[in-house]
C-alpha cells in the first residue's frame, strides 16, 4: 500500500479540490479523505505543499521504435514521460516499419508493458502510410490499437479519408489527422511570412492547414467519426473547429506547448531547433490557440514529442527534420505560460493534459477517485525548472535553459513510484 498525505488535490473530472490524503492499494485508489490512517503498515509520501494531480496523458508522442533507436526508443521515451509527469502515452505509427500490421503493433505494445508507465499505440490508417489502401482497421483494433492516424503524412484522397472515418466510427475509436496540404508548401517546417523571408525560402502557408481541416470537418459531419485535428497551428483552423463544434460535429483538437508558447520569431532565433510541422506561426495564431484552450474549442494539450539527433538538427534549415522533444517541458510550460499568466486555471490545464485526452481515447486514466487508477503526480508549482539534462535520448528543443515554474517531484503509476526528483 502507498499513502500520499497532506497534498493539495485537484481532480478535473469531478471538480473536487482541496487538501486530501490518497491511499493506493493493488494499483488502484482505495480511499480519498482527510487524516487517513490505514490499519496495516504502508509506504508514506508526505506531499505537504505540493499539488497532487492525475497522471498526465499524452496522446501524441513519437518514440521512434522500431527503426530509429538513436533518436528514441520506447524505454527512453517512457522515462522522459515519467519525468514529465505522464503516466499514459499514445505513440504515433510512423515508425519503420510503420505500425500498419498486427506483428509490429504487438511488438511495440509488448515493449510498452515493461516500461513502468502505460504505453499505448495508434495504428496506421493506410498501408505503408502511402494514402492509397486502408489497413485492416478491424483486426488492428482487436489487437489493441488505441486509435488510427498516419501522422507525419497528410491523407489527400478524400474517398480514403471518408472510408477510414466510417470504419473508425464503427469501431468506436478516434481517428487523428495531420493537416498540411503539400501542394501549397514550398518548404515545410517554417511559416510563410517573416520567418520564411528571413531564411529566403517559400515556407508553409496557413492555407495548407486550413484547407485540409475544412475538408475533414465536412467529412466528419457525414460519418459520425470521432475526429482529432492534430497540432493545430492557425487561427483560421481554430475558428473552423469552433464552428464545427457548435454544429454538433464530433471533432476534437489538440494544441502543443510550442504552439501556445512560441511564434515564428523563435524559428528566426533558434533556427532548426524551432522547426516543426506545422510551423510556428504569428502572435495572432498563438493567441487564438490560447483562447481555444480556454473556451473549450481545443480539447487537448499534446506534446508531439519528436526526437531527432543533434547531427540531423545541425543541417541546413531546408534539410533538417522538423520536430522538437516535449515530454519533459510540457507541464512547466503550461503552468508558466497559461496558468501563471492568467489564461487558464490549474484545473483547466490538468483537464487538457489528463482528463480530456483520456476521454477521447476511452482510457481509464486522467482522474482521481476511489477505485480509480493509482496514477498520480506530485508537483511543486512554485519551484523553478530549467530544462536540460534530459532523460530523452534527444535534446532538440528551443526551451533548454529557459526559466520555468512547475517541477514534477514524484510520478506514481499503478501505485508504484516510477520517477522521483
mmCIF file of C-alpha atoms in Angstrom:
data_model
loop_
_atom_site.group_PDB
_atom_site.id
_atom_site.type_symbol
_atom_site.label_atom_id
_atom_site.label_comp_id
_atom_site.label_asym_id
_atom_site.label_seq_id
_atom_site.Cartn_x
_atom_site.Cartn_y
_atom_site.Cartn_z
ATOM 1 C CA UNK A 1 0.000 0.000 0.000
ATOM 2 C CA UNK A 2 1.022 3.591 -0.640
ATOM 3 C CA UNK A 3 -0.346 6.592 1.266
ATOM 4 C CA UNK A 4 0.092 10.095 -0.161
ATOM 5 C CA UNK A 5 -0.602 12.529 2.678
ATOM 6 C CA UNK A 6 -1.199 16.253 3.055
ATOM 7 C CA UNK A 7 -1.209 17.195 -0.625
ATOM 8 C CA UNK A 8 -3.496 19.695 -2.321
ATOM 9 C CA UNK A 9 -5.518 17.535 -4.699
ATOM 10 C CA UNK A 10 -7.193 18.702 -7.901
ATOM 11 C CA UNK A 11 -9.357 16.234 -9.809
ATOM 12 C CA UNK A 12 -10.576 17.898 -13.038
ATOM 13 C CA UNK A 13 -13.146 15.187 -13.757
ATOM 14 C CA UNK A 14 -15.158 15.571 -10.548
ATOM 15 C CA UNK A 15 -14.133 19.123 -9.773
ATOM 16 C CA UNK A 16 -13.020 18.042 -6.313
ATOM 17 C CA UNK A 17 -10.246 20.233 -4.961
ATOM 18 C CA UNK A 18 -8.646 20.595 -1.547
ATOM 19 C CA UNK A 19 -6.291 19.006 0.924
ATOM 20 C CA UNK A 20 -6.715 15.219 0.884
ATOM 21 C CA UNK A 21 -4.864 12.019 1.601
ATOM 22 C CA UNK A 22 -4.904 9.286 -1.065
ATOM 23 C CA UNK A 23 -4.477 5.605 -0.250
ATOM 24 C CA UNK A 24 -3.454 3.274 -3.083
ATOM 25 C CA UNK A 25 -3.709 -0.498 -2.833
ATOM 26 C CA UNK A 26 -3.008 -3.074 -5.548
ATOM 27 C CA UNK A 27 -2.564 -0.342 -8.148
ATOM 28 C CA UNK A 28 -5.931 1.329 -7.528
ATOM 29 C CA UNK A 29 -7.088 4.152 -5.285
ATOM 30 C CA UNK A 30 -8.612 2.565 -2.199
ATOM 31 C CA UNK A 31 -9.607 5.735 -0.367
ATOM 32 C CA UNK A 32 -9.521 9.519 -0.519
ATOM 33 C CA UNK A 33 -10.081 11.550 2.605
ATOM 34 C CA UNK A 34 -8.576 13.611 5.373
ATOM 35 C CA UNK A 35 -6.410 12.136 8.088
ATOM 36 C CA UNK A 36 -6.332 8.663 6.559
ATOM 37 C CA UNK A 37 -4.555 6.108 8.722
ATOM 38 C CA UNK A 38 -4.602 2.549 7.343
ATOM 39 C CA UNK A 39 -4.564 -0.262 9.837
ATOM 40 C CA UNK A 40 -1.636 -2.013 8.198
ATOM 41 C CA UNK A 41 1.907 -0.715 7.532
ATOM 42 C CA UNK A 42 2.382 1.070 4.230
ATOM 43 C CA UNK A 43 4.752 3.360 2.396
ATOM 44 C CA UNK A 44 4.003 7.025 3.120
ATOM 45 C CA UNK A 45 4.778 10.031 0.928
ATOM 46 C CA UNK A 46 4.318 13.426 2.542
ATOM 47 C CA UNK A 47 3.004 15.779 -0.143
ATOM 48 C CA UNK A 48 2.816 18.834 2.095
ATOM 49 C CA UNK A 49 3.000 21.979 -0.062
ATOM 50 C CA UNK A 50 2.609 20.004 -3.284
ATOM 51 C CA UNK A 51 -0.121 19.731 -5.884
ATOM 52 C CA UNK A 52 -1.481 16.191 -6.274
ATOM 53 C CA UNK A 53 -2.997 15.637 -9.706
ATOM 54 C CA UNK A 54 -3.941 12.778 -12.026
ATOM 55 C CA UNK A 55 -1.099 11.298 -14.021
ATOM 56 C CA UNK A 56 -0.846 13.218 -17.271
ATOM 57 C CA UNK A 57 -1.948 11.641 -20.562
ATOM 58 C CA UNK A 58 -0.193 12.466 -23.844
ATOM 59 C CA UNK A 59 -1.961 11.128 -26.924
ATOM 60 C CA UNK A 60 0.674 12.286 -29.416
ATOM 61 C CA UNK A 61 4.248 11.047 -28.972
ATOM 62 C CA UNK A 62 6.899 9.693 -31.318
ATOM 63 C CA UNK A 63 9.173 7.102 -29.690
ATOM 64 C CA UNK A 64 10.922 6.159 -32.982
ATOM 65 C CA UNK A 65 10.721 2.481 -32.144
ATOM 66 C CA UNK A 66 11.099 0.460 -34.308
ATOM 67 C CA UNK A 67 13.500 1.994 -36.802
ATOM 68 C CA UNK A 68 15.285 4.949 -35.228
ATOM 69 C CA UNK A 69 16.600 3.933 -31.766
ATOM 70 C CA UNK A 70 19.395 6.533 -31.801
ATOM 71 C CA UNK A 71 16.689 9.216 -31.641
ATOM 72 C CA UNK A 72 14.498 7.495 -29.029
ATOM 73 C CA UNK A 73 13.198 4.085 -28.122
ATOM 74 C CA UNK A 74 10.179 3.051 -26.125
ATOM 75 C CA UNK A 75 12.130 2.772 -22.869
ATOM 76 C CA UNK A 76 13.901 6.138 -23.071
ATOM 77 C CA UNK A 77 10.693 7.783 -24.245
ATOM 78 C CA UNK A 78 8.771 6.297 -21.327
ATOM 79 C CA UNK A 79 11.467 7.527 -18.946
ATOM 80 C CA UNK A 80 11.131 11.045 -20.337
ATOM 81 C CA UNK A 81 7.365 10.766 -19.972
ATOM 82 C CA UNK A 82 7.605 9.720 -16.317
ATOM 83 C CA UNK A 83 9.929 12.637 -15.551
ATOM 84 C CA UNK A 84 7.426 14.969 -17.185
ATOM 85 C CA UNK A 85 4.522 13.608 -15.117
ATOM 86 C CA UNK A 86 2.945 11.452 -17.835
ATOM 87 C CA UNK A 87 1.667 8.050 -16.765
ATOM 88 C CA UNK A 88 -0.037 7.247 -20.086
ATOM 89 C CA UNK A 89 1.173 7.954 -23.621
ATOM 90 C CA UNK A 90 -0.134 7.039 -27.066
ATOM 91 C CA UNK A 91 2.546 6.512 -29.701
ATOM 92 C CA UNK A 92 2.186 7.538 -33.299
ATOM 93 C CA UNK A 93 2.579 4.920 -36.004
ATOM 94 C CA UNK A 94 5.117 6.493 -38.389
ATOM 95 C CA UNK A 95 7.896 4.119 -37.395
ATOM 96 C CA UNK A 96 9.997 1.914 -39.684
ATOM 97 C CA UNK A 97 8.358 -0.426 -40.367
ATOM 98 C CA UNK A 98 5.150 1.506 -39.789
ATOM 99 C CA UNK A 99 2.526 0.159 -37.405
ATOM 100 C CA UNK A 100 0.235 -0.893 -40.232
ATOM 101 C CA UNK A 101 0.206 -4.581 -39.271
ATOM 102 C CA UNK A 102 -0.559 -6.702 -36.228
ATOM 103 C CA UNK A 103 3.003 -8.013 -35.805
ATOM 104 C CA UNK A 104 4.546 -4.563 -35.383
ATOM 105 C CA UNK A 105 1.677 -3.379 -33.214
ATOM 106 C CA UNK A 106 2.066 -6.319 -30.845
ATOM 107 C CA UNK A 107 5.847 -5.807 -30.681
ATOM 108 C CA UNK A 108 5.600 -2.170 -29.584
ATOM 109 C CA UNK A 109 2.798 -2.880 -27.123
ATOM 110 C CA UNK A 110 4.834 -5.713 -25.566
ATOM 111 C CA UNK A 111 7.767 -3.362 -25.043
ATOM 112 C CA UNK A 112 5.491 -0.731 -23.604
ATOM 113 C CA UNK A 113 4.244 -3.104 -20.908
ATOM 114 C CA UNK A 114 7.758 -3.246 -19.434
ATOM 115 C CA UNK A 115 8.353 0.490 -19.061
ATOM 116 C CA UNK A 116 6.627 1.263 -15.759
ATOM 117 C CA UNK A 117 4.012 3.525 -17.372
ATOM 118 C CA UNK A 118 1.110 2.855 -19.735
ATOM 119 C CA UNK A 119 2.452 2.922 -23.299
ATOM 120 C CA UNK A 120 -0.248 2.553 -25.945
ATOM 121 C CA UNK A 121 -0.071 2.946 -29.693
ATOM 122 C CA UNK A 122 -2.121 4.050 -32.637
ATOM 123 C CA UNK A 123 -2.069 2.059 -35.844
ATOM 124 C CA UNK A 124 -1.816 3.457 -39.336
ATOM 125 C CA UNK A 125 -4.825 4.408 -41.411
ATOM 126 C CA UNK A 126 -3.208 3.324 -44.690
ATOM 127 C CA UNK A 127 -0.736 0.617 -45.631
ATOM 128 C CA UNK A 128 2.807 1.924 -45.664
ATOM 129 C CA UNK A 129 1.416 5.395 -44.935
ATOM 130 C CA UNK A 130 1.005 5.759 -48.700
ATOM 131 C CA UNK A 131 -2.558 7.028 -48.524
ATOM 132 C CA UNK A 132 -3.824 4.511 -51.067
ATOM 133 C CA UNK A 133 -5.146 1.424 -49.268
ATOM 134 C CA UNK A 134 -6.665 1.124 -45.817
ATOM 135 C CA UNK A 135 -5.097 -1.112 -43.206
ATOM 136 C CA UNK A 136 -7.100 -3.894 -41.608
ATOM 137 C CA UNK A 137 -8.502 -1.465 -39.054
ATOM 138 C CA UNK A 138 -10.838 -4.030 -37.525
ATOM 139 C CA UNK A 139 -8.032 -6.507 -36.783
ATOM 140 C CA UNK A 140 -5.681 -3.798 -35.541
ATOM 141 C CA UNK A 141 -8.378 -2.553 -33.185
ATOM 142 C CA UNK A 142 -8.963 -6.080 -31.940
ATOM 143 C CA UNK A 143 -5.241 -6.421 -31.200
ATOM 144 C CA UNK A 144 -5.121 -3.261 -29.119
ATOM 145 C CA UNK A 145 -4.694 -0.209 -31.354
ATOM 146 C CA UNK A 146 -5.790 2.831 -29.357
ATOM 147 C CA UNK A 147 -6.806 4.746 -32.474
ATOM 148 C CA UNK A 148 -5.739 5.443 -36.036
ATOM 149 C CA UNK A 149 -3.510 8.011 -37.709
ATOM 150 C CA UNK A 150 -0.957 8.475 -40.459
ATOM 151 C CA UNK A 151 0.521 11.387 -38.505
ATOM 152 C CA UNK A 152 3.518 12.802 -40.304
ATOM 153 C CA UNK A 153 1.848 12.309 -43.671
ATOM 154 C CA UNK A 154 -1.414 14.059 -44.610
ATOM 155 C CA UNK A 155 -4.137 11.969 -46.231
ATOM 156 C CA UNK A 156 -5.023 13.517 -49.584
ATOM 157 C CA UNK A 157 -7.518 11.077 -51.127
ATOM 158 C CA UNK A 158 -10.943 12.220 -49.954
ATOM 159 C CA UNK A 159 -12.537 8.838 -50.651
ATOM 160 C CA UNK A 160 -9.918 7.090 -48.499
ATOM 161 C CA UNK A 161 -10.466 9.592 -45.699
ATOM 162 C CA UNK A 162 -14.232 9.075 -45.783
ATOM 163 C CA UNK A 163 -13.916 5.280 -45.688
ATOM 164 C CA UNK A 164 -11.401 5.480 -42.838
ATOM 165 C CA UNK A 165 -13.713 7.729 -40.839
ATOM 166 C CA UNK A 166 -16.622 5.351 -41.386
ATOM 167 C CA UNK A 167 -14.578 2.381 -40.183
ATOM 168 C CA UNK A 168 -13.248 4.282 -37.159
ATOM 169 C CA UNK A 169 -16.797 5.318 -36.268
ATOM 170 C CA UNK A 170 -17.984 1.700 -36.431
ATOM 171 C CA UNK A 171 -15.080 0.636 -34.214
ATOM 172 C CA UNK A 172 -15.705 3.429 -31.714
ATOM 173 C CA UNK A 173 -12.104 4.622 -31.906
ATOM 174 C CA UNK A 174 -10.709 8.097 -32.648
ATOM 175 C CA UNK A 175 -9.027 8.929 -35.926
ATOM 176 C CA UNK A 176 -6.431 11.707 -35.979
ATOM 177 C CA UNK A 177 -5.257 13.835 -38.880
ATOM 178 C CA UNK A 178 -2.073 15.673 -39.774
ATOM 179 C CA UNK A 179 -3.479 18.612 -41.706
ATOM 180 C CA UNK A 180 -0.947 20.016 -44.200
ATOM 181 C CA UNK A 181 -1.585 20.078 -47.943
ATOM 182 C CA UNK A 182 1.831 19.584 -49.617
ATOM 183 C CA UNK A 183 0.549 21.165 -52.837
ATOM 184 C CA UNK A 184 0.684 24.552 -51.114
ATOM 185 C CA UNK A 185 4.015 24.133 -49.337
ATOM 186 C CA UNK A 186 7.408 25.110 -50.741
ATOM 187 C CA UNK A 187 9.497 24.097 -47.706
ATOM 188 C CA UNK A 188 7.855 22.667 -44.634
ATOM 189 C CA UNK A 189 8.584 23.497 -41.013
ATOM 190 C CA UNK A 190 8.859 27.282 -41.424
ATOM 191 C CA UNK A 191 5.884 29.655 -41.613
ATOM 192 C CA UNK A 192 5.388 31.552 -44.845
ATOM 193 C CA UNK A 193 5.852 35.088 -43.574
ATOM 194 C CA UNK A 194 8.596 36.807 -41.644
ATOM 195 C CA UNK A 195 10.430 33.543 -40.909
ATOM 196 C CA UNK A 196 10.461 32.258 -44.479
ATOM 197 C CA UNK A 197 11.614 35.679 -45.686
ATOM 198 C CA UNK A 198 14.469 35.590 -43.165
ATOM 199 C CA UNK A 199 15.667 32.231 -44.491
ATOM 200 C CA UNK A 200 14.988 33.113 -48.119
ATOM 201 C CA UNK A 201 12.622 30.184 -48.672
ATOM 202 C CA UNK A 202 8.970 29.758 -49.630
ATOM 203 C CA UNK A 203 7.883 28.122 -46.388
ATOM 204 C CA UNK A 204 4.474 26.774 -45.403
ATOM 205 C CA UNK A 205 1.354 28.978 -45.564
ATOM 206 C CA UNK A 206 -1.547 28.733 -43.141
ATOM 207 C CA UNK A 207 -3.822 27.740 -46.047
ATOM 208 C CA UNK A 208 -2.018 24.399 -46.233
ATOM 209 C CA UNK A 209 -3.510 23.550 -42.859
ATOM 210 C CA UNK A 210 -6.889 25.210 -43.106
ATOM 211 C CA UNK A 211 -7.724 23.618 -46.472
ATOM 212 C CA UNK A 212 -7.486 20.078 -45.075
ATOM 213 C CA UNK A 213 -9.100 20.997 -41.748
ATOM 214 C CA UNK A 214 -12.121 22.347 -43.618
ATOM 215 C CA UNK A 215 -12.333 19.215 -45.777
ATOM 216 C CA UNK A 216 -12.085 16.815 -42.848
ATOM 217 C CA UNK A 217 -14.646 18.634 -40.753
ATOM 218 C CA UNK A 218 -17.143 18.286 -43.592
ATOM 219 C CA UNK A 219 -16.376 14.588 -43.856
ATOM 220 C CA UNK A 220 -16.674 14.146 -40.105
ATOM 221 C CA UNK A 221 -20.157 15.658 -40.213
ATOM 222 C CA UNK A 222 -21.299 12.945 -42.591
ATOM 223 C CA UNK A 223 -19.636 9.932 -40.970
ATOM 224 C CA UNK A 224 -20.127 10.407 -37.244
ATOM 225 C CA UNK A 225 -16.465 9.656 -36.617
ATOM 226 C CA UNK A 226 -14.630 10.994 -33.571
ATOM 227 C CA UNK A 227 -12.076 13.131 -35.414
ATOM 228 C CA UNK A 228 -8.990 14.673 -33.829
ATOM 229 C CA UNK A 229 -7.276 17.613 -35.534
ATOM 230 C CA UNK A 230 -3.641 17.236 -34.539
ATOM 231 C CA UNK A 231 -1.229 20.015 -33.505
ATOM 232 C CA UNK A 232 -3.456 22.903 -34.590
ATOM 233 C CA UNK A 233 -1.441 25.992 -35.520
ATOM 234 C CA UNK A 234 -3.543 28.558 -37.426
ATOM 235 C CA UNK A 235 -6.189 30.924 -36.085
ATOM 236 C CA UNK A 236 -8.490 30.037 -39.009
ATOM 237 C CA UNK A 237 -8.287 26.360 -38.073
ATOM 238 C CA UNK A 238 -9.259 27.148 -34.503
ATOM 239 C CA UNK A 239 -12.314 29.022 -35.744
ATOM 240 C CA UNK A 240 -13.284 26.188 -38.095
ATOM 241 C CA UNK A 241 -13.194 23.744 -35.186
ATOM 242 C CA UNK A 242 -15.211 26.135 -33.036
ATOM 243 C CA UNK A 243 -17.939 26.373 -35.688
ATOM 244 C CA UNK A 244 -17.947 22.611 -36.218
ATOM 245 C CA UNK A 245 -18.475 22.001 -32.510
ATOM 246 C CA UNK A 246 -21.350 24.441 -32.474
ATOM 247 C CA UNK A 247 -22.950 22.318 -35.211
ATOM 248 C CA UNK A 248 -22.589 19.184 -33.114
ATOM 249 C CA UNK A 249 -19.829 17.564 -35.184
ATOM 250 C CA UNK A 250 -17.697 15.097 -33.187
ATOM 251 C CA UNK A 251 -14.455 16.983 -33.600
ATOM 252 C CA UNK A 252 -11.589 17.392 -31.179
ATOM 253 C CA UNK A 253 -8.410 19.402 -31.486
ATOM 254 C CA UNK A 254 -5.034 19.282 -29.828
ATOM 255 C CA UNK A 255 -2.503 22.065 -29.292
ATOM 256 C CA UNK A 256 1.167 21.662 -28.474
ATOM 257 C CA UNK A 257 3.071 23.593 -25.814
ATOM 258 C CA UNK A 258 5.325 25.058 -28.509
ATOM 259 C CA UNK A 259 2.370 26.416 -30.460
ATOM 260 C CA UNK A 260 0.838 28.143 -27.422
ATOM 261 C CA UNK A 261 4.247 29.480 -26.333
ATOM 262 C CA UNK A 262 6.226 30.439 -29.452
ATOM 263 C CA UNK A 263 5.796 32.265 -32.751
ATOM 264 C CA UNK A 264 7.764 32.345 -35.999
ATOM 265 C CA UNK A 265 10.192 34.714 -34.243
ATOM 266 C CA UNK A 266 11.508 31.635 -32.428
ATOM 267 C CA UNK A 267 12.360 29.985 -35.744
ATOM 268 C CA UNK A 268 14.499 33.000 -36.594
ATOM 269 C CA UNK A 269 16.201 32.882 -33.184
ATOM 270 C CA UNK A 270 16.591 29.138 -32.656
ATOM 271 C CA UNK A 271 16.826 28.057 -36.305
ATOM 272 C CA UNK A 272 16.274 24.307 -36.766
ATOM 273 C CA UNK A 273 15.548 23.773 -33.054
ATOM 274 C CA UNK A 274 12.265 25.605 -33.681
ATOM 275 C CA UNK A 275 11.469 23.946 -36.995
ATOM 276 C CA UNK A 276 8.353 21.784 -36.787
ATOM 277 C CA UNK A 277 5.308 20.639 -38.747
ATOM 278 C CA UNK A 278 3.038 22.521 -38.782
ATOM 279 C CA UNK A 279 5.283 25.527 -38.262
ATOM 280 C CA UNK A 280 5.225 28.177 -35.572
ATOM 281 C CA UNK A 281 3.075 30.985 -36.910
ATOM 282 C CA UNK A 282 2.207 34.530 -35.819
ATOM 283 C CA UNK A 283 1.229 36.079 -32.493
ATOM 284 C CA UNK A 284 -2.424 36.226 -33.567
ATOM 285 C CA UNK A 285 -2.325 32.470 -34.118
ATOM 286 C CA UNK A 286 -0.747 31.852 -30.727
ATOM 287 C CA UNK A 287 -3.403 33.956 -29.037
ATOM 288 C CA UNK A 288 -6.168 32.170 -30.951
ATOM 289 C CA UNK A 289 -4.826 28.838 -29.695
ATOM 290 C CA UNK A 290 -4.815 30.091 -26.110
ATOM 291 C CA UNK A 291 -8.412 31.313 -26.472
ATOM 292 C CA UNK A 292 -9.348 27.936 -27.924
ATOM 293 C CA UNK A 293 -7.804 26.171 -24.938
ATOM 294 C CA UNK A 294 -9.699 28.458 -22.610
ATOM 295 C CA UNK A 295 -13.167 28.275 -24.187
ATOM 296 C CA UNK A 296 -13.221 24.543 -24.946
ATOM 297 C CA UNK A 297 -12.652 24.737 -28.696
ATOM 298 C CA UNK A 298 -9.334 22.927 -28.236
ATOM 299 C CA UNK A 299 -9.765 19.884 -26.010
ATOM 300 C CA UNK A 300 -6.258 18.571 -25.554
ATOM 301 C CA UNK A 301 -2.684 19.611 -24.957
ATOM 302 C CA UNK A 302 -0.386 17.062 -26.588
ATOM 303 C CA UNK A 303 3.385 17.338 -26.882
ATOM 304 C CA UNK A 304 4.037 15.872 -30.356
ATOM 305 C CA UNK A 305 7.286 14.705 -28.732
ATOM 306 C CA UNK A 306 9.535 14.308 -31.786
ATOM 307 C CA UNK A 307 13.157 13.364 -31.026
ATOM 308 C CA UNK A 308 15.967 13.890 -33.550
ATOM 309 C CA UNK A 309 19.732 13.600 -33.273
ATOM 310 C CA UNK A 310 21.951 16.657 -32.892
ATOM 311 C CA UNK A 311 23.578 15.822 -36.236
ATOM 312 C CA UNK A 312 20.233 15.894 -38.015
ATOM 313 C CA UNK A 313 19.269 19.214 -36.485
ATOM 314 C CA UNK A 314 22.686 20.706 -37.344
ATOM 315 C CA UNK A 315 21.845 20.579 -41.045
ATOM 316 C CA UNK A 316 20.665 23.482 -43.192
ATOM 317 C CA UNK A 317 17.173 24.775 -42.429
ATOM 318 C CA UNK A 318 15.734 23.118 -45.537
ATOM 319 C CA UNK A 319 17.351 19.741 -44.803
ATOM 320 C CA UNK A 320 16.990 19.373 -41.039
ATOM 321 C CA UNK A 321 13.965 17.329 -39.914
ATOM 322 C CA UNK A 322 11.033 19.012 -38.219
ATOM 323 C CA UNK A 323 10.040 18.455 -34.613
ATOM 324 C CA UNK A 324 11.097 19.000 -31.008
ATOM 325 C CA UNK A 325 11.016 16.963 -27.820
ATOM 326 C CA UNK A 326 8.323 17.971 -25.359
ATOM 327 C CA UNK A 327 7.531 15.460 -22.630
ATOM 328 C CA UNK A 328 9.899 16.928 -20.034
ATOM 329 C CA UNK A 329 8.879 20.560 -20.543
ATOM 330 C CA UNK A 330 5.129 20.404 -21.262
ATOM 331 C CA UNK A 331 3.706 20.776 -17.764
ATOM 332 C CA UNK A 332 6.092 23.557 -16.761
ATOM 333 C CA UNK A 333 5.276 25.456 -19.955
ATOM 334 C CA UNK A 334 1.574 25.061 -19.241
ATOM 335 C CA UNK A 335 1.949 26.322 -15.670
ATOM 336 C CA UNK A 336 4.256 29.183 -16.663
ATOM 337 C CA UNK A 337 2.662 30.395 -19.899
ATOM 338 C CA UNK A 338 -1.010 29.588 -19.260
ATOM 339 C CA UNK A 339 -1.751 29.392 -15.542
ATOM 340 C CA UNK A 340 0.642 31.984 -14.167
ATOM 341 C CA UNK A 341 -0.234 34.414 -16.948
ATOM 342 C CA UNK A 342 -3.928 34.103 -16.080
ATOM 343 C CA UNK A 343 -5.048 32.356 -19.276
ATOM 344 C CA UNK A 344 -6.229 29.124 -17.616
ATOM 345 C CA UNK A 345 -6.907 27.817 -14.147
ATOM 346 C CA UNK A 346 -4.786 24.949 -12.897
ATOM 347 C CA UNK A 347 -7.859 22.721 -13.019
ATOM 348 C CA UNK A 348 -8.413 23.550 -16.690
ATOM 349 C CA UNK A 349 -4.745 22.893 -17.507
ATOM 350 C CA UNK A 350 -4.952 19.476 -15.851
ATOM 351 C CA UNK A 351 -8.195 18.740 -17.693
ATOM 352 C CA UNK A 352 -6.451 19.465 -21.001
ATOM 353 C CA UNK A 353 -3.446 17.324 -20.085
ATOM 354 C CA UNK A 354 -5.143 14.376 -18.401
ATOM 355 C CA UNK A 355 -8.939 14.039 -18.306
ATOM 356 C CA UNK A 356 -9.753 15.140 -21.856
ATOM 357 C CA UNK A 357 -7.126 13.109 -23.732
ATOM 358 C CA UNK A 358 -8.092 10.040 -21.708
ATOM 359 C CA UNK A 359 -11.752 10.616 -22.603
ATOM 360 C CA UNK A 360 -11.007 10.897 -26.332
ATOM 361 C CA UNK A 361 -9.192 7.547 -26.316
ATOM 362 C CA UNK A 362 -11.632 5.846 -23.881
ATOM 363 C CA UNK A 363 -8.861 5.282 -21.329
ATOM 364 C CA UNK A 364 -9.218 4.534 -17.637
ATOM 365 C CA UNK A 365 -6.944 7.424 -16.778
ATOM 366 C CA UNK A 366 -6.880 11.141 -16.089
ATOM 367 C CA UNK A 367 -8.875 11.254 -12.844
ATOM 368 C CA UNK A 368 -8.567 10.711 -9.084
ATOM 369 C CA UNK A 369 -11.376 8.750 -7.447
ATOM 370 C CA UNK A 370 -11.957 5.736 -5.245
ATOM 371 C CA UNK A 371 -11.498 2.544 -7.303
ATOM 372 C CA UNK A 372 -9.783 4.641 -9.989
ATOM 373 C CA UNK A 373 -6.257 4.046 -11.296
ATOM 374 C CA UNK A 374 -3.347 4.666 -8.945
ATOM 375 C CA UNK A 375 -1.758 7.071 -11.407
ATOM 376 C CA UNK A 376 -0.899 10.468 -9.955
ATOM 377 C CA UNK A 377 1.778 13.132 -9.815
ATOM 378 C CA UNK A 378 3.126 15.417 -7.120
ATOM 379 C CA UNK A 379 4.097 18.847 -8.395
ATOM 380 C CA UNK A 380 5.821 21.807 -6.791
ATOM 381 C CA UNK A 381 4.069 24.519 -8.774
ATOM 382 C CA UNK A 382 6.316 27.302 -7.469
ATOM 383 C CA UNK A 383 9.658 25.563 -7.955
ATOM 384 C CA UNK A 384 11.890 26.785 -10.758
ATOM 385 C CA UNK A 385 12.598 24.433 -13.644
ATOM 386 C CA UNK A 386 15.463 24.987 -16.072
ATOM 387 C CA UNK A 387 15.158 22.402 -18.878
ATOM 388 C CA UNK A 388 18.266 20.408 -19.719
ATOM 389 C CA UNK A 389 19.834 17.123 -18.626
ATOM 390 C CA UNK A 390 17.056 15.268 -20.427
ATOM 391 C CA UNK A 391 16.065 11.665 -19.859
ATOM 392 C CA UNK A 392 15.131 11.535 -23.535
ATOM 393 C CA UNK A 393 17.935 10.467 -25.833
ATOM 394 C CA UNK A 394 17.370 13.676 -27.766
ATOM 395 C CA UNK A 395 17.737 17.322 -26.787
ATOM 396 C CA UNK A 396 16.239 19.071 -29.816
ATOM 397 C CA UNK A 397 14.211 21.857 -28.234
ATOM 398 C CA UNK A 398 14.434 25.637 -28.025
ATOM 399 C CA UNK A 399 13.378 25.512 -24.350
ATOM 400 C CA UNK A 400 16.741 24.385 -22.961
ATOM 401 C CA UNK A 401 17.896 26.912 -20.380
ATOM 402 C CA UNK A 402 14.544 28.690 -20.067
ATOM 403 C CA UNK A 403 13.420 29.596 -16.539
ATOM 404 C CA UNK A 404 10.025 27.994 -15.947
ATOM 405 C CA UNK A 405 7.841 27.197 -12.956
ATOM 406 C CA UNK A 406 6.362 23.848 -12.008
ATOM 407 C CA UNK A 407 8.511 20.853 -11.123
ATOM 408 C CA UNK A 408 7.298 17.261 -11.120
ATOM 409 C CA UNK A 409 8.561 15.886 -7.813
ATOM 410 C CA UNK A 410 7.117 12.366 -7.997
ATOM 411 C CA UNK A 411 5.288 10.315 -10.619
ATOM 412 C CA UNK A 412 3.261 7.310 -9.481
ATOM 413 C CA UNK A 413 1.842 4.746 -11.911
ATOM 414 C CA UNK A 414 -0.237 1.746 -10.839
ATOM 415 C CA UNK A 415 0.586 2.665 -7.245
ATOM 416 C CA UNK A 416 4.358 2.476 -7.819
ATOM 417 C CA UNK A 417 6.820 5.363 -7.851
ATOM 418 C CA UNK A 418 8.252 5.473 -11.375
ATOM 419 C CA UNK A 419 10.008 8.820 -11.077
ATOM 420 C CA UNK A 420 11.226 10.876 -8.158
ATOM 421 C CA UNK A 421 13.198 14.071 -8.295
#
